[in-house]
Short mmCIF file of C-alpha atoms and ligand atoms in Angstrom, two decimals:
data_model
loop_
_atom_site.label_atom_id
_atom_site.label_comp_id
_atom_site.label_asym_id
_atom_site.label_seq_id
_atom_site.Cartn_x
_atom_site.Cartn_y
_atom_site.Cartn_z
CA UNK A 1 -252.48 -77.24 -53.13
CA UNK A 2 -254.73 -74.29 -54.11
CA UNK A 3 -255.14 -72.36 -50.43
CA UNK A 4 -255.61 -69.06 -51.98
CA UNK A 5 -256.19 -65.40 -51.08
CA UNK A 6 -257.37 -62.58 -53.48
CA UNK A 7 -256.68 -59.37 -52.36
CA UNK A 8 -256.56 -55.47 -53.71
CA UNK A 9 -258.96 -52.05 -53.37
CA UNK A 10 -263.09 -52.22 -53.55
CA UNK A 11 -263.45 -52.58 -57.36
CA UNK A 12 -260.10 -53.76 -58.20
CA UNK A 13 -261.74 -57.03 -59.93
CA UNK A 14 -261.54 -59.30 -57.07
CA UNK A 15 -264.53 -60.45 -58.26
CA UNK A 16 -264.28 -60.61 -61.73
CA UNK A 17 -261.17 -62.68 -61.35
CA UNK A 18 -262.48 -65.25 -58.90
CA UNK A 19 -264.74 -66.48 -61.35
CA UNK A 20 -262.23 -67.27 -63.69
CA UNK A 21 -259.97 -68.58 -60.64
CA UNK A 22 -262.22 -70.87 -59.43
CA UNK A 23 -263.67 -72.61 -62.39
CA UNK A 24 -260.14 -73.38 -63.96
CA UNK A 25 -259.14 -74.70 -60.36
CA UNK A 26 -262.15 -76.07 -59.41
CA UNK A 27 -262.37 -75.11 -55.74
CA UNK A 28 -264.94 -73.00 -54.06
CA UNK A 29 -264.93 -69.16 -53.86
CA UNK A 30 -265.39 -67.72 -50.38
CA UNK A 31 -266.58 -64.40 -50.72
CA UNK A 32 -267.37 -62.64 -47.28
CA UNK A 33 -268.87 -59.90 -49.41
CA UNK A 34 -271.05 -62.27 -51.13
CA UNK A 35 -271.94 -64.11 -47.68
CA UNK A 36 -273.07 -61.15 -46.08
CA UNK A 37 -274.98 -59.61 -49.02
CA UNK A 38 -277.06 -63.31 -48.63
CA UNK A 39 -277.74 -63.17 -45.23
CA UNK A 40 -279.27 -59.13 -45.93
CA UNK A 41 -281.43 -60.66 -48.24
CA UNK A 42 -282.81 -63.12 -46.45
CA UNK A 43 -282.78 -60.92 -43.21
CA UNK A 44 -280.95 -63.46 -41.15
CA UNK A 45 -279.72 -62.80 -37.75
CA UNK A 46 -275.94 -62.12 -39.20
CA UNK A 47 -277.67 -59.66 -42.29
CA UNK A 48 -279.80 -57.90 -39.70
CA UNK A 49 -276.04 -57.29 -37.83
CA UNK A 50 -274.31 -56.42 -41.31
CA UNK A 51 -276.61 -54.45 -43.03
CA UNK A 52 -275.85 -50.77 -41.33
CA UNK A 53 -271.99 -51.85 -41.81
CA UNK A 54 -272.06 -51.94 -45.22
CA UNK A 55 -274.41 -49.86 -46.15
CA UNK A 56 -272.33 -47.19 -44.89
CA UNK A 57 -268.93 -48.52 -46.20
CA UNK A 58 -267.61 -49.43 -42.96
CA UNK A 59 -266.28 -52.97 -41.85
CA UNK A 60 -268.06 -55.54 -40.39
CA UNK A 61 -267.04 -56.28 -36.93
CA UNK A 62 -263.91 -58.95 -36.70
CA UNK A 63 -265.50 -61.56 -34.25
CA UNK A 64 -268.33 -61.75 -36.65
CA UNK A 65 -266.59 -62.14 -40.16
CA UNK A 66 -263.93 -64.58 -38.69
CA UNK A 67 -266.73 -66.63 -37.20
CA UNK A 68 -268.65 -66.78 -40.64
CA UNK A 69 -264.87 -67.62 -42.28
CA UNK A 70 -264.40 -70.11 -39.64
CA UNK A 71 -267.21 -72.24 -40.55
CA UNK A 72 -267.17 -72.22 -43.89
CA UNK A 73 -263.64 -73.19 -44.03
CA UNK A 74 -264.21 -76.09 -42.32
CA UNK A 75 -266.87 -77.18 -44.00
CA UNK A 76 -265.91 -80.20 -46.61
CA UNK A 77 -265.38 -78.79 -49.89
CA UNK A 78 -262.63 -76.83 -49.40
CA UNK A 79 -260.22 -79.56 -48.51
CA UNK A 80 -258.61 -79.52 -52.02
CA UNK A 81 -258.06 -75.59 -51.32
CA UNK A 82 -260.24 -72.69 -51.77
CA UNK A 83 -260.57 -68.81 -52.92
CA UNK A 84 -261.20 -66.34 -50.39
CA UNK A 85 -262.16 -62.77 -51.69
CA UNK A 86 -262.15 -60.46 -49.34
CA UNK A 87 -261.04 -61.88 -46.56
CA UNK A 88 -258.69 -61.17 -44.32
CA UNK A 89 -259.29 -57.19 -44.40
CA UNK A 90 -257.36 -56.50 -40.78
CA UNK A 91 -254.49 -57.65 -39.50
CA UNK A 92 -256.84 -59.61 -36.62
CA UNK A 93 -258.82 -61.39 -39.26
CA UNK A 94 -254.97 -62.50 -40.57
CA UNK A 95 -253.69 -63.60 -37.68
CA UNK A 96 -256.79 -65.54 -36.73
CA UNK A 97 -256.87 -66.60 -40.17
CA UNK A 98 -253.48 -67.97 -39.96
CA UNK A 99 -254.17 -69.74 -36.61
CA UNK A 100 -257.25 -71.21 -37.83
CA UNK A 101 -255.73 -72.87 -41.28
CA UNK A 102 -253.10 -74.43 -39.37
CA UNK A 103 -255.38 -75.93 -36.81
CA UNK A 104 -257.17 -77.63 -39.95
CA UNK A 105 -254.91 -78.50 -41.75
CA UNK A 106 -255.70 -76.02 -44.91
CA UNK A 107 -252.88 -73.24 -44.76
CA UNK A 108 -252.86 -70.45 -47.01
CA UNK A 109 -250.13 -71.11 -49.97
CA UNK A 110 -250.69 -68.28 -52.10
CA UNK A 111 -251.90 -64.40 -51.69
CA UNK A 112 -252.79 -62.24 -55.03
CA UNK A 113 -252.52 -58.59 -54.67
CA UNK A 114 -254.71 -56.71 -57.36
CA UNK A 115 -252.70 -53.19 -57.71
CA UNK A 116 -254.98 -50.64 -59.22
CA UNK A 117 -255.37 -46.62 -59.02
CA UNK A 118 -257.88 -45.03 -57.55
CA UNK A 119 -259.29 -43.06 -60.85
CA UNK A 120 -259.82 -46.60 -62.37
CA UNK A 121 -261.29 -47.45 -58.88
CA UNK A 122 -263.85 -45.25 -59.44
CA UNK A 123 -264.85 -45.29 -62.97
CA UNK A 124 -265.10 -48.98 -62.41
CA UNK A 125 -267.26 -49.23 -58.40
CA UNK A 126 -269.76 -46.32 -60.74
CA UNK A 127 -269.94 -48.46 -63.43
CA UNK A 128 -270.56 -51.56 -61.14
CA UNK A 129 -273.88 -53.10 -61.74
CA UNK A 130 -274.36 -56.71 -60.36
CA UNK A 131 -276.60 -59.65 -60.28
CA UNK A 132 -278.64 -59.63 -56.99
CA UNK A 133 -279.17 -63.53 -57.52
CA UNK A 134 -276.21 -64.98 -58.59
CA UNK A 135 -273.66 -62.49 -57.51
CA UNK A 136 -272.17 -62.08 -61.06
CA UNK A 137 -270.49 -58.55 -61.65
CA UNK A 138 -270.83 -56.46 -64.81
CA UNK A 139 -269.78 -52.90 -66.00
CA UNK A 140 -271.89 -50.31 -67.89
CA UNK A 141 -268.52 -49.66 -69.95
CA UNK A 142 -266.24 -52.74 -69.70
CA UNK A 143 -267.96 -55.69 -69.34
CA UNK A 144 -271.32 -55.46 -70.31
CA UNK A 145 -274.01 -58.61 -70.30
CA UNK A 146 -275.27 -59.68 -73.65
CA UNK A 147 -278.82 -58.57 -73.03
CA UNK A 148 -279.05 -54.91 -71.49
CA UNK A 149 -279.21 -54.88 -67.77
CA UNK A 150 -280.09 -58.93 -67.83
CA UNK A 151 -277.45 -61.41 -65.94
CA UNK A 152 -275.63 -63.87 -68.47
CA UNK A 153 -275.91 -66.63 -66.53
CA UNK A 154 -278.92 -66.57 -64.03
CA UNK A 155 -281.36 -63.95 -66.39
CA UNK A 156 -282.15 -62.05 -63.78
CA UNK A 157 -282.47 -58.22 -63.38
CA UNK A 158 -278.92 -56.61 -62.40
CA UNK A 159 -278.73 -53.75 -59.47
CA UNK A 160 -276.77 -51.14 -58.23
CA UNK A 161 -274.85 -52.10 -55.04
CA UNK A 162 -276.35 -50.09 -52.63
CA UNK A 163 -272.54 -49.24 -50.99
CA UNK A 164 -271.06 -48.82 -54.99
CA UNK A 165 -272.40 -44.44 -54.00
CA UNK A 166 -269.80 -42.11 -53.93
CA UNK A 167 -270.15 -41.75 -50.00
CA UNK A 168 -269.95 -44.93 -49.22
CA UNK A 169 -266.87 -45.26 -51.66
CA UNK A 170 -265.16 -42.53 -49.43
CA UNK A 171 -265.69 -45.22 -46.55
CA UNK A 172 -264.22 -48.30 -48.20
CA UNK A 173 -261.31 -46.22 -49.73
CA UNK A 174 -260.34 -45.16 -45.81
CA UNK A 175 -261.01 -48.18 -44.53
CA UNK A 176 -259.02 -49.88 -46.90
CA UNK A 177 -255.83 -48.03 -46.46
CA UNK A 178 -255.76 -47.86 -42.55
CA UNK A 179 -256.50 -51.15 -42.05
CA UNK A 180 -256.50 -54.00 -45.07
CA UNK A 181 -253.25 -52.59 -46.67
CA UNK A 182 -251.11 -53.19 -43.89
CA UNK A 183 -252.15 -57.04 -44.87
CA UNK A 184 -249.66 -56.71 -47.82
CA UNK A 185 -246.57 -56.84 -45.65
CA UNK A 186 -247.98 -59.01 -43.67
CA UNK A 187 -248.00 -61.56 -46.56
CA UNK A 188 -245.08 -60.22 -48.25
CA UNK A 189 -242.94 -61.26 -44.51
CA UNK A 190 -244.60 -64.66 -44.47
CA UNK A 191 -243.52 -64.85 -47.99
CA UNK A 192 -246.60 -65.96 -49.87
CA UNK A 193 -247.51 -61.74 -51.48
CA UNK A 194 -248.07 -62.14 -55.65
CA UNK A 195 -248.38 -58.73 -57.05
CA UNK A 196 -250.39 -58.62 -60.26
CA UNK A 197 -251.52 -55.85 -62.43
CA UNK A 198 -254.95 -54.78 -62.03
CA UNK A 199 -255.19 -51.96 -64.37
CA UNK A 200 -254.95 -54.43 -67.42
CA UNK A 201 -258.01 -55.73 -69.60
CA UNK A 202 -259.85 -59.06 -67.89
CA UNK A 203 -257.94 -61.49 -69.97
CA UNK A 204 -254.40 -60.08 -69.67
CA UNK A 205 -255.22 -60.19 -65.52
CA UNK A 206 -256.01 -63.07 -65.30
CA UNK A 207 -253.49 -64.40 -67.33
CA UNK A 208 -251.08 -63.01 -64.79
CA UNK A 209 -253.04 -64.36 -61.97
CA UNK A 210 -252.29 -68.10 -63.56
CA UNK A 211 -248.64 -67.71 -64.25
CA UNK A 212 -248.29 -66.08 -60.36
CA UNK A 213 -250.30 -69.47 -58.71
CA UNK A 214 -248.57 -71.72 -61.16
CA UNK A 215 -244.73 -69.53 -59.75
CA UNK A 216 -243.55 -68.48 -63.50
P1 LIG B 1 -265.60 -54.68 -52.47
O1 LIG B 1 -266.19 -55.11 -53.77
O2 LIG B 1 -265.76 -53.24 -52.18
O3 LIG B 1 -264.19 -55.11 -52.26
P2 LIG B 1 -266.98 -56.73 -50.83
O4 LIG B 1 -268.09 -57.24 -51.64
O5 LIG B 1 -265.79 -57.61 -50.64
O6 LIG B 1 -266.52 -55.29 -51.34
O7 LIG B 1 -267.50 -56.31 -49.39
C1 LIG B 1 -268.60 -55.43 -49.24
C2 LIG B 1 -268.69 -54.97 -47.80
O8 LIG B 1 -268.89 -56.11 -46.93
C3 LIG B 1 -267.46 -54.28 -47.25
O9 LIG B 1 -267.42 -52.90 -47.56
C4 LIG B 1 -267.63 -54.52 -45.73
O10 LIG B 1 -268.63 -53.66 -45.19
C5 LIG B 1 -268.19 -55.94 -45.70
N1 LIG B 1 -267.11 -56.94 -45.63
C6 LIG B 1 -266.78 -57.85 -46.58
N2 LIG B 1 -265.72 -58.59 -46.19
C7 LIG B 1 -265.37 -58.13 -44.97
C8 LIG B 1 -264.33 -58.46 -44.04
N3 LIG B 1 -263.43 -59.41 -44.30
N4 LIG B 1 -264.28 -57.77 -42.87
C9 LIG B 1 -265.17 -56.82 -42.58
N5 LIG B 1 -266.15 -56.43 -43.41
C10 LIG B 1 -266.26 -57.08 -44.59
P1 LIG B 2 -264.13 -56.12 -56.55
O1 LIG B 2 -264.71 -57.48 -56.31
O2 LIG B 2 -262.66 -56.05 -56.33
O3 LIG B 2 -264.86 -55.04 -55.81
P2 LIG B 2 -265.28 -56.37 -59.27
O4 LIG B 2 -264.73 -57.63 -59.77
O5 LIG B 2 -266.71 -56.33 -58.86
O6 LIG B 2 -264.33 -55.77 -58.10
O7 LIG B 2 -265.01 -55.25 -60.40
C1 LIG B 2 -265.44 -53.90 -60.23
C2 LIG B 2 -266.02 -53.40 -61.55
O8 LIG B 2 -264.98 -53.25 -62.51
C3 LIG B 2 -267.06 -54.33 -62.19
O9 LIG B 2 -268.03 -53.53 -62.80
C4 LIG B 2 -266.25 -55.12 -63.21
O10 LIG B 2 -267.05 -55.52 -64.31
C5 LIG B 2 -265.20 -54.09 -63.65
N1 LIG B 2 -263.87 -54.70 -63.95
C6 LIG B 2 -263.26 -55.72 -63.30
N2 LIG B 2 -262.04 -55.98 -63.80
C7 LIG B 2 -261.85 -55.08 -64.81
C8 LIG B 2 -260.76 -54.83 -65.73
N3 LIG B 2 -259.63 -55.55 -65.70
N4 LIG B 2 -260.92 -53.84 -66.64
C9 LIG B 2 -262.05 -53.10 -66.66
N5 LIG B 2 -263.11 -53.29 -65.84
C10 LIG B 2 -263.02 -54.26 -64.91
ZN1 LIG B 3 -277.05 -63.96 -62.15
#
């Protein structure tokens, strides 16, 4: 089963990887990120709620991202496994997590931990620019769409994140190390952790992110 979990820093290439991960395993990519950057642009109830969150780097509240993960878990498609990205990001959201897989059925089998530094953190969240339909990430440097500023896949006109500012940055960084890596022992004790090297070109990660799920 694919039950999966990508994990690392803001702009470690969660992202970027989960596309790869999910069309050569074929199961859908959960994106909480994603999710909540939706419901700001349509100005739902939950984006309304969101929006001052991440705008200023901070977490969303727990109860509210575990009740969005809750539902979509359940939903369907994801009973031949799934991707989450960016979820869990506190030890509450990985202990309701856990409760909540076993309850239906779908527990997590595998956890990847992107490793990357924080100067390549940087250069990469500044050189972010992403595509406000389809969600698609690109880099000014490192991955660059064919047509200038255009998304490869949906044509539409990529954006800045408003969060990817150095401010904000400051925010995710701290929030990150007090409370999402403490996650990695969690995993590491339930024995599920996969390190892989983030710092490596697109291919070469994801290379190693195939030969972790498939245990060489
Ligand atoms: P990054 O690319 O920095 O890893 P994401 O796109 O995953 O960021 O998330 C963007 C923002 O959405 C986070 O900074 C946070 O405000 C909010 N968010 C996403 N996932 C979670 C979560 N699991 N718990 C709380 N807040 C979240
Ligand atoms: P996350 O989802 O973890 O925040 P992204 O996948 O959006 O990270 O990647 C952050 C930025 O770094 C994007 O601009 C992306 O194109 C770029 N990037 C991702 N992986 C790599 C890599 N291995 N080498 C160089 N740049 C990368
Ligand atoms: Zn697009």
């Amino acid at each position: 089963m694919h039950n999966m979990i990508i994990m690392g820093p803001p702009g470690a290439g969660k992202g970027t990887q989960s596309e790869r991960i999910v069309s050569h395993y074929h199961v859908p990519h959960i994106s909480t990120g994603d999710m909540f950057r939706e419901a700001i642009a349509k100005q739902t109830e939950l984006g309304k709620l969101a929006e001052s969150y991440i705008k200023s780097g901070a977490l969303v509240p727990d109860e509210v991202t575990i009740g969005l993960v809750k539902e979509r878990l359940s939903q369907d498609d994801c009973k031949n496994g799934y991707l989450l990205d960016g979820f869990p990001r506190t030890i509450a959201q990985a202990e309701a997590l856990k409760k909540l897989t076993k309850e239906i059925k779908r527990e997590v089998d595998c956890v990847i931990n992107l490793n990357c530094d924080y100067g390549a953190l940087t250069e990469r969240i500044s050189g972010r620019r992403v595509c406000p339909k389809c969600g698609a990430s690109y880099h000014l440097v490192t991955k660059k769409p064919k047509v200038e500023n255009v998304c490869d896949s949906c044509g539409s006109t990529l954006v800045q994140r408003p969060d990817d500012t150095v401010e904000a940055l400051k925010t995710r960084l701290d929030a990150y190390e007090n409370k999402t890596k403490p996650l990695i022992d969690f995993y590491k004790k339930e024995g599920l952790l996969k390190e892989v090297d983030g710092l490596q070109s697109i291919e070469d990660v994801f290379l190693d992110i195939c030969n972790a799920l498939e245990g060489k």
